[in-house]
Amino acid sequence: MCHNNLEIDFGDSINFITGQNGSGKSAILTALCLAFGSRARGTQRANTMKDFIKTGCSYALIHVEIKNHGEDSFKPETYGRAIIVERRISESASSIILKNHQGKKVASRREDLFELVEHFNIDVENPCVIMSQDKSREFLHSGNDRDKFKFFFKATLLQQVEDLLKGIETHIGNADSLIDELEKLISPILRELQELQAKIKSMEHIEEISLQVEVLRKKLAWSWVYNVDTQLQEKSELIKKLQGRIPLCQSRIDQCLKRIDELNEQITKKKAQIAALMEKTLEFRSKKDDLKHNISLATKDKLGLEEDYGRKINYIQKLEKRQKLLDKQIHDTQEQHIRNTQAEELEMQEKLKQLEEAVDEAHVVFQRLRTEEDALQENVARAKDEFNNVVCQIEENAKKLSGIRCHIRELQLNQSSKVTAFGGSKVIRLLELIERRCERFRRPPIGPIGSHVTLVHAEKWGLAVENAIGRLLNSFIVTDLKDSLVLKACARDANYDYLQIIIYDFSIPRLNIPGHMLPDTNHPTTLSVLHCDHPTVNNVLIDMGNAERQVLVRDYEAGKMVAFEQAISNLKEVYTSDGYKMFSRGSVQTILPPMKNGRSGRLCGSFDSDIESLEKDASYFQDLDEKSKSVKRKLEEELRSLNENMQSVKRRRIDAERDLQSKDFRLQDAKKSNFAVTSTTNTSSDELLQEESKIVDEIQEERKLLEQIQLRVNEAETKRNHFKMLLENICESAKVDIDALENAEGELMKIDKYLDA
């Protein structure tokens, strides 16, 4: 458990093992317990056997030699002067082997080991044989005699004897109850046995009767044999008579077979004839179906054409009626025109002139108001855009001002305590918890790493170093896994989520990197611009952060040359002072831009200049915010006045539009009435004459179409009659074949019946 391999030779008398805590004293006692058959939980050191395997190994082996001398020796003829017990523990199982003094395998069963242990009285679970640390603590800390008596009771095996006696007493009680139950179960069986004995006596009498029955059956069988012999004589005489009729029957069978062959030949001929007739019938049916389909199509065409013919006749009649009605309207219009007077026409024209002038005046007013409204809408939209721009500028200035003030507070906090730059107030709470719980740590944790390093030329390389090792600056270093778990618990109590913990051996001295393992360049590395007094922090930056292989350059072009063109050995990454990261993996070259909101001042020694610069920026943005707010107020007043003017102009424009529409409606009504009085007679008569001429032309065209439809109807009727004639001819020609097919099928049925007979 503590050592890869440990061998101990015990003396013949008492053996004392001393050592510091955790040096492996209890491991020797645990190995002896496991060798003599104890389970993992019985050692109170592990839950499973595989927990005893040392980390990094695949198995554990325990080898114990027991002297086997004198009168109390165990099977000396088998094992000899020594007994070897080996227990091998693997990830999946454990095995026990017993060997003799020569190392030959004798047994491997657990029962053999128990027999050996019982012989030598090595009860590893008895505290008088092996007292573990927990049992010792329990014995020493027990304050009353009752607990000590319990311990004595168990150690002297009296507890085991008492348990065995109680178990035996329980078994005896169970056996007595079982005997009582069995006796109760046997009593009905005894009664059944007596009844069976009575039945056996009656069965013996029945057996005598059955023997008599058997004798009578034998006599009956011989009587049946006599009757059968008489019947056999009669049947043999009948067989002799029938044998004389066999030649006559054979001749009749031969005649029937010849007739069957003839009928089979006739059936094959009839089937061939029927197949030929069926082919002709199928051809006839297909032709018949085609002709029926053509006849139905021709009939549909004829009916459709007849419907078109009827519709055309009805349409022509309607046109003729329309022509007569137009003649009458033309005559009435001409008479109305004669009755109209000239004075009415002059009065109507004067009225139309006045209405047109009023409409023109209303239209001028409407156009002027609409132009004024459009101009005001443009001004309002322009003012809204300016107002929105000012609002956006105010919000942006407020965000920048808030960010600057937050940065100032952070720098002021960092100035008061350098530790807060690497985790804020959470890291302060964490450090307080670590200090209160320092006794739980094997070695006090180191962190955050950023508080143990300082940067040379911080104003020049601050952003580059932050990009290179920024993820490690908030980390803590512990010496082993146990301290890591304690630190995680402290971080949870301090509400410090996602704390990065690095496990590193504090005993390793400061690493000195040889010159041939450093990048071959004149540019500084991350490690060269950092000053660190703590060797463990320096080692972590090298082993975990590769700080000795990260090169820092001035600008973008110099970074590209160092990263991709000069082929520098031992180079991992290149960082520029303005935040670019460059590296190549094989043939792939990668350039990452600066991170947004990148921080560069956490490693500075003094923050006064940064705070003063940020305060100037804050005052500038505050003045800019006041100016923007005054401009916003002016724009709000201007926008409010423009909206009021636009609403007033809009109401006047709506009133002018309504007035224009009413005057325009009166003008249109007057024009319509004048048109009905004056121009209706002139224009309507001409239109009616034109319409009448169109109707006459349409009637002539429709009659031509009617003649064409009649011709198509005649053609369809002729086509339909032609298909009917073809169908009748085919039916007459196929009638003979159909009759022949029916006759052949009838003859075939007769032949089949005769053949079956």
JSON list of N, CA and C in Angstrom, two decimals, residues 603-630:
[
{"chain": "A", "resi": 603, "resn": "LEU", "atom": "N", "xyz": [-1.26, 43.44, -14.11]},
{"chain": "A", "resi": 603, "resn": "LEU", "atom": "CA", "xyz": [0.08, 43.15, -13.63]},
{"chain": "A", "resi": 603, "resn": "LEU", "atom": "C", "xyz": [0.90, 44.41, -13.38]},
{"chain": "A", "resi": 604, "resn": "CYS", "atom": "N", "xyz": [0.27, 45.59, -13.48]},
{"chain": "A", "resi": 604, "resn": "CYS", "atom": "CA", "xyz": [0.99, 46.85, -13.27]},
{"chain": "A", "resi": 604, "resn": "CYS", "atom": "C", "xyz": [1.30, 47.04, -11.78]},
{"chain": "A", "resi": 605, "resn": "GLY", "atom": "N", "xyz": [2.37, 47.75, -11.51]},
{"chain": "A", "resi": 605, "resn": "GLY", "atom": "CA", "xyz": [2.69, 48.03, -10.12]},
{"chain": "A", "resi": 605, "resn": "GLY", "atom": "C", "xyz": [1.86, 49.18, -9.57]},
{"chain": "A", "resi": 606, "resn": "SER", "atom": "N", "xyz": [1.55, 50.18, -10.42]},
{"chain": "A", "resi": 606, "resn": "SER", "atom": "CA", "xyz": [0.79, 51.35, -9.99]},
{"chain": "A", "resi": 606, "resn": "SER", "atom": "C", "xyz": [-0.35, 51.58, -10.98]},
{"chain": "A", "resi": 607, "resn": "PHE", "atom": "N", "xyz": [-1.51, 52.01, -10.44]},
{"chain": "A", "resi": 607, "resn": "PHE", "atom": "CA", "xyz": [-2.69, 52.25, -11.27]},
{"chain": "A", "resi": 607, "resn": "PHE", "atom": "C", "xyz": [-3.09, 53.72, -11.30]},
{"chain": "A", "resi": 608, "resn": "ASP", "atom": "N", "xyz": [-2.24, 54.63, -10.77]},
{"chain": "A", "resi": 608, "resn": "ASP", "atom": "CA", "xyz": [-2.63, 56.04, -10.68]},
{"chain": "A", "resi": 608, "resn": "ASP", "atom": "C", "xyz": [-2.83, 56.65, -12.05]},
{"chain": "A", "resi": 609, "resn": "SER", "atom": "N", "xyz": [-1.87, 56.41, -12.95]},
{"chain": "A", "resi": 609, "resn": "SER", "atom": "CA", "xyz": [-1.99, 57.00, -14.29]},
{"chain": "A", "resi": 609, "resn": "SER", "atom": "C", "xyz": [-3.21, 56.48, -15.02]},
{"chain": "A", "resi": 610, "resn": "ASP", "atom": "N", "xyz": [-3.47, 55.18, -14.90]},
{"chain": "A", "resi": 610, "resn": "ASP", "atom": "CA", "xyz": [-4.65, 54.62, -15.57]},
{"chain": "A", "resi": 610, "resn": "ASP", "atom": "C", "xyz": [-5.93, 55.20, -14.99]},
{"chain": "A", "resi": 611, "resn": "ILE", "atom": "N", "xyz": [-5.99, 55.35, -13.66]},
{"chain": "A", "resi": 611, "resn": "ILE", "atom": "CA", "xyz": [-7.19, 55.91, -13.03]},
{"chain": "A", "resi": 611, "resn": "ILE", "atom": "C", "xyz": [-7.39, 57.36, -13.46]},
{"chain": "A", "resi": 612, "resn": "GLU", "atom": "N", "xyz": [-6.28, 58.16, -13.52]},
{"chain": "A", "resi": 612, "resn": "GLU", "atom": "CA", "xyz": [-6.39, 59.56, -13.93]},
{"chain": "A", "resi": 612, "resn": "GLU", "atom": "C", "xyz": [-6.87, 59.67, -15.38]},
{"chain": "A", "resi": 613, "resn": "SER", "atom": "N", "xyz": [-6.32, 58.79, -16.26]},
{"chain": "A", "resi": 613, "resn": "SER", "atom": "CA", "xyz": [-6.75, 58.81, -17.67]},
{"chain": "A", "resi": 613, "resn": "SER", "atom": "C", "xyz": [-8.22, 58.43, -17.80]},
{"chain": "A", "resi": 614, "resn": "LEU", "atom": "N", "xyz": [-8.64, 57.42, -17.02]},
{"chain": "A", "resi": 614, "resn": "LEU", "atom": "CA", "xyz": [-10.04, 57.01, -17.10]},
{"chain": "A", "resi": 614, "resn": "LEU", "atom": "C", "xyz": [-10.97, 58.07, -16.52]},
{"chain": "A", "resi": 615, "resn": "GLU", "atom": "N", "xyz": [-10.52, 58.80, -15.48]},
{"chain": "A", "resi": 615, "resn": "GLU", "atom": "CA", "xyz": [-11.36, 59.88, -14.94]},
{"chain": "A", "resi": 615, "resn": "GLU", "atom": "C", "xyz": [-11.52, 61.01, -15.94]},
{"chain": "A", "resi": 616, "resn": "LYS", "atom": "N", "xyz": [-10.46, 61.30, -16.71]},
{"chain": "A", "resi": 616, "resn": "LYS", "atom": "CA", "xyz": [-10.59, 62.31, -17.77]},
{"chain": "A", "resi": 616, "resn": "LYS", "atom": "C", "xyz": [-11.60, 61.86, -18.82]},
{"chain": "A", "resi": 617, "resn": "ASP", "atom": "N", "xyz": [-11.50, 60.59, -19.20]},
{"chain": "A", "resi": 617, "resn": "ASP", "atom": "CA", "xyz": [-12.47, 60.07, -20.17]},
{"chain": "A", "resi": 617, "resn": "ASP", "atom": "C", "xyz": [-13.88, 60.14, -19.61]},
{"chain": "A", "resi": 618, "resn": "ALA", "atom": "N", "xyz": [-14.04, 59.84, -18.32]},
{"chain": "A", "resi": 618, "resn": "ALA", "atom": "CA", "xyz": [-15.37, 59.87, -17.72]},
{"chain": "A", "resi": 618, "resn": "ALA", "atom": "C", "xyz": [-15.94, 61.29, -17.72]},
{"chain": "A", "resi": 619, "resn": "SER", "atom": "N", "xyz": [-15.09, 62.31, -17.37]},
{"chain": "A", "resi": 619, "resn": "SER", "atom": "CA", "xyz": [-15.57, 63.69, -17.38]},
{"chain": "A", "resi": 619, "resn": "SER", "atom": "C", "xyz": [-15.93, 64.13, -18.80]},
{"chain": "A", "resi": 620, "resn": "TYR", "atom": "N", "xyz": [-15.12, 63.69, -19.79]},
{"chain": "A", "resi": 620, "resn": "TYR", "atom": "CA", "xyz": [-15.44, 64.04, -21.18]},
{"chain": "A", "resi": 620, "resn": "TYR", "atom": "C", "xyz": [-16.81, 63.46, -21.60]},
{"chain": "A", "resi": 621, "resn": "PHE", "atom": "N", "xyz": [-17.02, 62.18, -21.29]},
{"chain": "A", "resi": 621, "resn": "PHE", "atom": "CA", "xyz": [-18.30, 61.57, -21.67]},
{"chain": "A", "resi": 621, "resn": "PHE", "atom": "C", "xyz": [-19.46, 62.16, -20.86]},
{"chain": "A", "resi": 622, "resn": "GLN", "atom": "N", "xyz": [-19.18, 62.63, -19.61]},
{"chain": "A", "resi": 622, "resn": "GLN", "atom": "CA", "xyz": [-20.25, 63.24, -18.82]},
{"chain": "A", "resi": 622, "resn": "GLN", "atom": "C", "xyz": [-20.66, 64.58, -19.43]},
{"chain": "A", "resi": 623, "resn": "ASP", "atom": "N", "xyz": [-19.65, 65.41, -19.87]},
{"chain": "A", "resi": 623, "resn": "ASP", "atom": "CA", "xyz": [-19.97, 66.67, -20.54]},
{"chain": "A", "resi": 623, "resn": "ASP", "atom": "C", "xyz": [-20.72, 66.41, -21.84]},
{"chain": "A", "resi": 624, "resn": "LEU", "atom": "N", "xyz": [-20.24, 65.40, -22.56]},
{"chain": "A", "resi": 624, "resn": "LEU", "atom": "CA", "xyz": [-20.92, 65.07, -23.83]},
{"chain": "A", "resi": 624, "resn": "LEU", "atom": "C", "xyz": [-22.35, 64.62, -23.57]},
{"chain": "A", "resi": 625, "resn": "ASP", "atom": "N", "xyz": [-22.58, 63.93, -22.46]},
{"chain": "A", "resi": 625, "resn": "ASP", "atom": "CA", "xyz": [-23.93, 63.48, -22.13]},
{"chain": "A", "resi": 625, "resn": "ASP", "atom": "C", "xyz": [-24.84, 64.67, -21.80]},
{"chain": "A", "resi": 626, "resn": "GLU", "atom": "N", "xyz": [-24.31, 65.68, -21.06]},
{"chain": "A", "resi": 626, "resn": "GLU", "atom": "CA", "xyz": [-25.12, 66.87, -20.74]},
{"chain": "A", "resi": 626, "resn": "GLU", "atom": "C", "xyz": [-25.49, 67.63, -22.01]},
{"chain": "A", "resi": 627, "resn": "LYS", "atom": "N", "xyz": [-24.51, 67.81, -22.92]},
{"chain": "A", "resi": 627, "resn": "LYS", "atom": "CA", "xyz": [-24.81, 68.49, -24.19]},
{"chain": "A", "resi": 627, "resn": "LYS", "atom": "C", "xyz": [-25.87, 67.74, -24.99]},
{"chain": "A", "resi": 628, "resn": "SER", "atom": "N", "xyz": [-25.74, 66.42, -25.05]},
{"chain": "A", "resi": 628, "resn": "SER", "atom": "CA", "xyz": [-26.72, 65.62, -25.81]},
{"chain": "A", "resi": 628, "resn": "SER", "atom": "C", "xyz": [-28.11, 65.73, -25.19]},
{"chain": "A", "resi": 629, "resn": "LYS", "atom": "N", "xyz": [-28.19, 65.80, -23.85]},
{"chain": "A", "resi": 629, "resn": "LYS", "atom": "CA", "xyz": [-29.51, 65.91, -23.21]},
{"chain": "A", "resi": 629, "resn": "LYS", "atom": "C", "xyz": [-30.16, 67.27, -23.49]},
{"chain": "A", "resi": 630, "resn": "SER", "atom": "N", "xyz": [-29.33, 68.38, -23.53]},
{"chain": "A", "resi": 630, "resn": "SER", "atom": "CA", "xyz": [-29.90, 69.69, -23.87]},
{"chain": "A", "resi": 630, "resn": "SER", "atom": "C", "xyz": [-30.40, 69.71, -25.31]}
]
